[in-house]
PDB file of C-alpha atoms in Angstrom:
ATOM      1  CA  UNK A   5      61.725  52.597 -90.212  1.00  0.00           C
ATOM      2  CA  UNK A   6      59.559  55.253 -92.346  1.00  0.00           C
ATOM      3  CA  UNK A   7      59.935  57.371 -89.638  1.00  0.00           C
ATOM      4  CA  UNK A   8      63.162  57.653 -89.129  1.00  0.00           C
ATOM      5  CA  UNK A   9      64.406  60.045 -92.085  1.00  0.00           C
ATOM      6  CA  UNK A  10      61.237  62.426 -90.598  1.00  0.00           C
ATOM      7  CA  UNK A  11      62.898  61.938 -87.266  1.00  0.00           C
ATOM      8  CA  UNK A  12      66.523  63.462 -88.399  1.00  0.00           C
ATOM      9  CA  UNK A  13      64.391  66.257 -90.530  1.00  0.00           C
ATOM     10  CA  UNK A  14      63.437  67.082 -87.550  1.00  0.00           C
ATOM     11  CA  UNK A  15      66.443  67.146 -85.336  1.00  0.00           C
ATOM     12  CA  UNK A  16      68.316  68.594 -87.748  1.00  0.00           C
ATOM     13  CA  UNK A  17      65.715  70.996 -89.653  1.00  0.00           C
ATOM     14  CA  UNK A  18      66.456  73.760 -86.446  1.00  0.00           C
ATOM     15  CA  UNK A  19      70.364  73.711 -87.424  1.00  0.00           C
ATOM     16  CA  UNK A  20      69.990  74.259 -90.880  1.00  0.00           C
ATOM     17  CA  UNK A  21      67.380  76.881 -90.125  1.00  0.00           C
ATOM     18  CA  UNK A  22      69.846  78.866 -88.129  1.00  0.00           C
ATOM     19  CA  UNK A  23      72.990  78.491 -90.491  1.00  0.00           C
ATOM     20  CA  UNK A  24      70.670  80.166 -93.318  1.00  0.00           C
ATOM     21  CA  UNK A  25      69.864  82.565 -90.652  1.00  0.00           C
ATOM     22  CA  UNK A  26      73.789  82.624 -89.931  1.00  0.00           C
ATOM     23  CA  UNK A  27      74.981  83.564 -93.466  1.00  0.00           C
ATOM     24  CA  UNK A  28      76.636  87.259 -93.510  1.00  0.00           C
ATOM     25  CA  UNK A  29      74.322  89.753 -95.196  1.00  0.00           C
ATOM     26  CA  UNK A  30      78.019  91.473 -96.651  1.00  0.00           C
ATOM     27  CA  UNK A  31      79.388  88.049 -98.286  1.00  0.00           C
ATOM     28  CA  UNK A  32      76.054  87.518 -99.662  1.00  0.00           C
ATOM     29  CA  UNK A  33      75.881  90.978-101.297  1.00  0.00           C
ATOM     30  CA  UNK A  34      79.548  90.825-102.599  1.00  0.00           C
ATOM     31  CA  UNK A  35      78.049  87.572-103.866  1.00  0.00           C
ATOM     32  CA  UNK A  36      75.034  88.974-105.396  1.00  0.00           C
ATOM     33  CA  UNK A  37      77.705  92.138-106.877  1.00  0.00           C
ATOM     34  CA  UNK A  38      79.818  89.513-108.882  1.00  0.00           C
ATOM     35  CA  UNK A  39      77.153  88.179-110.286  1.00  0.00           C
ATOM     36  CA  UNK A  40      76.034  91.335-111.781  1.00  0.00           C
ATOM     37  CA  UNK A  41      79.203  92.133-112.727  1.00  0.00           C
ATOM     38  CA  UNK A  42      79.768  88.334-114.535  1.00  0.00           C
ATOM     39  CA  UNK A  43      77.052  88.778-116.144  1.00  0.00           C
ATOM     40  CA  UNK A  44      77.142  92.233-117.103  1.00  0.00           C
ATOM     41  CA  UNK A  45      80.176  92.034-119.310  1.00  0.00           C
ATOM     42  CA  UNK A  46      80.475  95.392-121.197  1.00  0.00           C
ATOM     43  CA  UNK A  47      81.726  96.214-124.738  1.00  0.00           C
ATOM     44  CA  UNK A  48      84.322  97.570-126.364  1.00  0.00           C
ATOM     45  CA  UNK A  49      82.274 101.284-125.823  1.00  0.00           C
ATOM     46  CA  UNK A  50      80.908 100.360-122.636  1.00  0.00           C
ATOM     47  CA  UNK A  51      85.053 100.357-121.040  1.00  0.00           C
ATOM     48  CA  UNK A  52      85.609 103.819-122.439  1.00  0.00           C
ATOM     49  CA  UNK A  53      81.674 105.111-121.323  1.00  0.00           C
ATOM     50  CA  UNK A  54      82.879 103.131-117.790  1.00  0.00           C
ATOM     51  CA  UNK A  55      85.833 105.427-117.488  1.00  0.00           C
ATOM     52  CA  UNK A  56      84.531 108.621-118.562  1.00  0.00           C
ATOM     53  CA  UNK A  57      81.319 108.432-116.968  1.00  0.00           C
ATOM     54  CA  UNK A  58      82.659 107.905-113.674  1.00  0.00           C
ATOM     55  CA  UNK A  59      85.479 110.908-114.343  1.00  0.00           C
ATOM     56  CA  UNK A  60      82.397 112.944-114.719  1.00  0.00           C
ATOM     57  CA  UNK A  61      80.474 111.567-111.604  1.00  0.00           C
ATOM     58  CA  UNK A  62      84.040 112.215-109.254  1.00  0.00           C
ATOM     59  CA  UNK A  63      84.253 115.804-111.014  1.00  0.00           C
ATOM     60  CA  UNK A  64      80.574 116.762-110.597  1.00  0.00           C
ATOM     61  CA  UNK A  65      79.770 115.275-107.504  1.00  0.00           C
ATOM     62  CA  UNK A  66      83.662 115.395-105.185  1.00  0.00           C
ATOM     63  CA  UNK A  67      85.059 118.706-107.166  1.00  0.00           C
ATOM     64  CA  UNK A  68      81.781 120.651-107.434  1.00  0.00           C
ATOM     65  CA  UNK A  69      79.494 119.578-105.172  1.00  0.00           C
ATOM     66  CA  UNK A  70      76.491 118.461-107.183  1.00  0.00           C
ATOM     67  CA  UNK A  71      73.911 115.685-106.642  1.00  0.00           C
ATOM     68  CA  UNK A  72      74.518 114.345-109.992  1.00  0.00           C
ATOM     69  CA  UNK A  73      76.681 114.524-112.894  1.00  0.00           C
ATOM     70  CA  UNK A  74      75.205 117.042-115.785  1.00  0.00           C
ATOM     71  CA  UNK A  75      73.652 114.981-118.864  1.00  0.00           C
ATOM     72  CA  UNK A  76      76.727 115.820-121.628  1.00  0.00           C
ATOM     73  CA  UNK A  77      75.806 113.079-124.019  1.00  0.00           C
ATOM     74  CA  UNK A  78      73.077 110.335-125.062  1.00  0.00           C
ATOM     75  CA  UNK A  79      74.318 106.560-124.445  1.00  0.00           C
ATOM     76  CA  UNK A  80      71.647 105.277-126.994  1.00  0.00           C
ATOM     77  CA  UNK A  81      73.987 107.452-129.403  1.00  0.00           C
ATOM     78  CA  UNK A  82      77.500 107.465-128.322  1.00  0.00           C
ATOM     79  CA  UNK A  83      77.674 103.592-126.938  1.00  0.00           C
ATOM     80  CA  UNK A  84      76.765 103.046-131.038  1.00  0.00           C
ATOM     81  CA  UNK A  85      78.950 105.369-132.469  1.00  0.00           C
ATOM     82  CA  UNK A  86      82.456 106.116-132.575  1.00  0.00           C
ATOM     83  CA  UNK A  87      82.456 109.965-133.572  1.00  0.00           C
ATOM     84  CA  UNK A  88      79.538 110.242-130.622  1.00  0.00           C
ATOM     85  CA  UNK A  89      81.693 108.325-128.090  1.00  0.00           C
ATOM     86  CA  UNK A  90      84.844 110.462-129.017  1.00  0.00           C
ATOM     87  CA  UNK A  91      82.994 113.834-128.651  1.00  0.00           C
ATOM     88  CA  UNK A  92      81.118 112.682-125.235  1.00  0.00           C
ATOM     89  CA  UNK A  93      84.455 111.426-124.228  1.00  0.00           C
ATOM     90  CA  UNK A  94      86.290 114.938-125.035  1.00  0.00           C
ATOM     91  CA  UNK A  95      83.763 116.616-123.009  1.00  0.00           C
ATOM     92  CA  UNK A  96      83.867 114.177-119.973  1.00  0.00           C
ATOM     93  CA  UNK A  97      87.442 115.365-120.050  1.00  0.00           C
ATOM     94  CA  UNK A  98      87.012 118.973-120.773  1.00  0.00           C
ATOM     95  CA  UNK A  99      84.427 118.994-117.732  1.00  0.00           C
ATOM     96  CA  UNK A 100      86.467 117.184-115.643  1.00  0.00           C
ATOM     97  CA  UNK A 101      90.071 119.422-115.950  1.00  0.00           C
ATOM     98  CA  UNK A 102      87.748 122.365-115.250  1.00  0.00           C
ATOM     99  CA  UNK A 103      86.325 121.217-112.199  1.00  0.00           C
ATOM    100  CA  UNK A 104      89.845 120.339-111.143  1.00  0.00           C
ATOM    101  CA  UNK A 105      91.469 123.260-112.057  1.00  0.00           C
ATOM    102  CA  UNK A 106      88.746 125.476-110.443  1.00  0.00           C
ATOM    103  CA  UNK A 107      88.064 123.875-107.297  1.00  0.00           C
ATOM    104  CA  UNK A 108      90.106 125.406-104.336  1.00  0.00           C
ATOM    105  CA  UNK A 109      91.973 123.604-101.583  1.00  0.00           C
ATOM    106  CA  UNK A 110      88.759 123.387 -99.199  1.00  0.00           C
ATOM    107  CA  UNK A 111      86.835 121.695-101.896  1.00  0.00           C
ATOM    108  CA  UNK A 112      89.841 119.361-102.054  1.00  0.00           C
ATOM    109  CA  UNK A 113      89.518 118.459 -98.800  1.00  0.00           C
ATOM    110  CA  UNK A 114      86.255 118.233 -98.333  1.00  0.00           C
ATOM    111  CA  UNK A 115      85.092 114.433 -97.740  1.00  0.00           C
ATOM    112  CA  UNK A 116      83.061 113.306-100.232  1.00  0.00           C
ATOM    113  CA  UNK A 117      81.121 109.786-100.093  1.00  0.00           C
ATOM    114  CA  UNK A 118      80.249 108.554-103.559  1.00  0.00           C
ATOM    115  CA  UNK A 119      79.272 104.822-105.179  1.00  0.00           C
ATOM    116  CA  UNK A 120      78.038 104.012-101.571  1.00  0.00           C
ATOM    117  CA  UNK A 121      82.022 104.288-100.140  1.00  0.00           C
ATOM    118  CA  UNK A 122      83.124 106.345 -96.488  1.00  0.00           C
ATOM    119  CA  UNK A 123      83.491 109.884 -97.049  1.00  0.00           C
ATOM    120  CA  UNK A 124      86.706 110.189 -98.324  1.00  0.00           C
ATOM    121  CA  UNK A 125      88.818 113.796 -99.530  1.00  0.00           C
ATOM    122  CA  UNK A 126      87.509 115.121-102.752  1.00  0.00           C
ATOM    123  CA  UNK A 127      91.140 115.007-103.861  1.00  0.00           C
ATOM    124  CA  UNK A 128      91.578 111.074-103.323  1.00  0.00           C
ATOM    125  CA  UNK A 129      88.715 110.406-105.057  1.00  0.00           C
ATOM    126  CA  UNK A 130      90.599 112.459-108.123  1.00  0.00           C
ATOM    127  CA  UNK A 131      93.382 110.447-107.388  1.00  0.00           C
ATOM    128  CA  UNK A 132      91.588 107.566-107.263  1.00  0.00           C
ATOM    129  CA  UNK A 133      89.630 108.246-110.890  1.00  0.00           C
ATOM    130  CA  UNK A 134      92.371 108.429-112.858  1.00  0.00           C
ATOM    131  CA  UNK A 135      93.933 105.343-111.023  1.00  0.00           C
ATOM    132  CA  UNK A 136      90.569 103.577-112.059  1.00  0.00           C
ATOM    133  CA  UNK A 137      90.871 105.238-115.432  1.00  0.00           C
ATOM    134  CA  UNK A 138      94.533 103.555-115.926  1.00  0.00           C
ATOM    135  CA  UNK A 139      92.914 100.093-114.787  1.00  0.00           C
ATOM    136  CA  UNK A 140      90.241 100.056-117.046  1.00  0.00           C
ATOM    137  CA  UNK A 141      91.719 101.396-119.746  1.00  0.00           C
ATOM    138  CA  UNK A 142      94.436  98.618-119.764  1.00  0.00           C
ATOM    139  CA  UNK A 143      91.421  95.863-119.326  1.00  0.00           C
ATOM    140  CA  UNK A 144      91.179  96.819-123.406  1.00  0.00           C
ATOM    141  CA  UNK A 145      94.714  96.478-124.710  1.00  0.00           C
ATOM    142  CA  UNK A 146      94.150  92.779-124.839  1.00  0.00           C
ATOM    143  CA  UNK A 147      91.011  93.210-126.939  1.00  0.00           C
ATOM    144  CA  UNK A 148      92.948  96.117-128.987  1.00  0.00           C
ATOM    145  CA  UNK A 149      96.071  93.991-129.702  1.00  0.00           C
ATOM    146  CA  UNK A 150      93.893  90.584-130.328  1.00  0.00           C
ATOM    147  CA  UNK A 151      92.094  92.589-133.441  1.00  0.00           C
ATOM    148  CA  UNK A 152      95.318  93.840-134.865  1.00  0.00           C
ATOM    149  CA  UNK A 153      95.384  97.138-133.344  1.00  0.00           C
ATOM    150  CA  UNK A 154      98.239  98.910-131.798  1.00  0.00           C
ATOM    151  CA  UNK A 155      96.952 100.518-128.228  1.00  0.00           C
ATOM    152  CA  UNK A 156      98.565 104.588-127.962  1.00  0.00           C
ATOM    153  CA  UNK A 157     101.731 104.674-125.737  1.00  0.00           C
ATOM    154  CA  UNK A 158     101.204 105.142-122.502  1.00  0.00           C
ATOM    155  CA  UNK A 159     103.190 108.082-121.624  1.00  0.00           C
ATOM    156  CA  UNK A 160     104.565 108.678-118.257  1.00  0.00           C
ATOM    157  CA  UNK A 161     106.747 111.728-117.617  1.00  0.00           C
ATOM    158  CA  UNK A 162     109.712 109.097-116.455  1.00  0.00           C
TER     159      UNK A 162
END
């Protein structure tokens, strides 16, 4: 009678083997992304570094072609500071309205891949920045308006 739970480990040991085997390497690293991202929650400072810092990744690496976005500010600063998060910020911006306004229509349509994404046009991944720059910027108005703080009007031109 012993024998019999070692007799159906065995039979079904192979089957269980094989559905490990089986699981989808993509579901388990979407799996493996969400829990970073759970567990990374950022602050207040770490939405607005989010947003700029990947305005100045699209305009360094899709607009001017670079490896890497140029160092314009010190995290271990401006994630502490307000002033130092407002003047990184302001140049994020500043760097990122001159790449746009310089680059020419074949640097807009050059395909760009960034953040491990297919190649896309340099100028959907600008229109896809300031998309993601809308979403996570409105992931704070909650937080804004639950500590008695008014978010800034969202202007549209309509």
């Amino acid at each position: 009678m012993r024998s019999l739970p070692f007799v159906l480990f065995l039979t079904l040991a192979p089957s269980l083997a094989l559905a490990q085997a089986a699981v989808n390497p993509d579901l388990l690293a979407d799996w493996q992304r969400n829990r970073t991202t759970v567990l990374g929650v950022r602050t207040f400072a770490g939405q607005f570094d989010h947003i700029v810092s990947t305005n100045l990744d699209v305009a360094a690496v899709a607009l001017r072609g670079l490896k890497a976005a140029p160092a314009l500010g010190d995290s271990a600063k401006y994630l502490h500071n307000k002033a130092a998060l407002q003047k990184y910020a302001a140049a994020t911006y500043d760097y990122f309205l001159s790449a746009l306004q310089q680059a020419t229509p074949t640097q807009l349509r050059r395909p760009v891949a960034i953040y491990g994404q297919p190649p896309q046009a340099a100028s959907r991944l600008v229109q896809l920045s300031v998309e993601h720059s809308v979403w996570t910027l409105g992931q704070t108005v909650p937080y804004l308006r639950l500590n008695g703080v008014t978010p800034p009007e969202y202007k549209m031109p309509f």
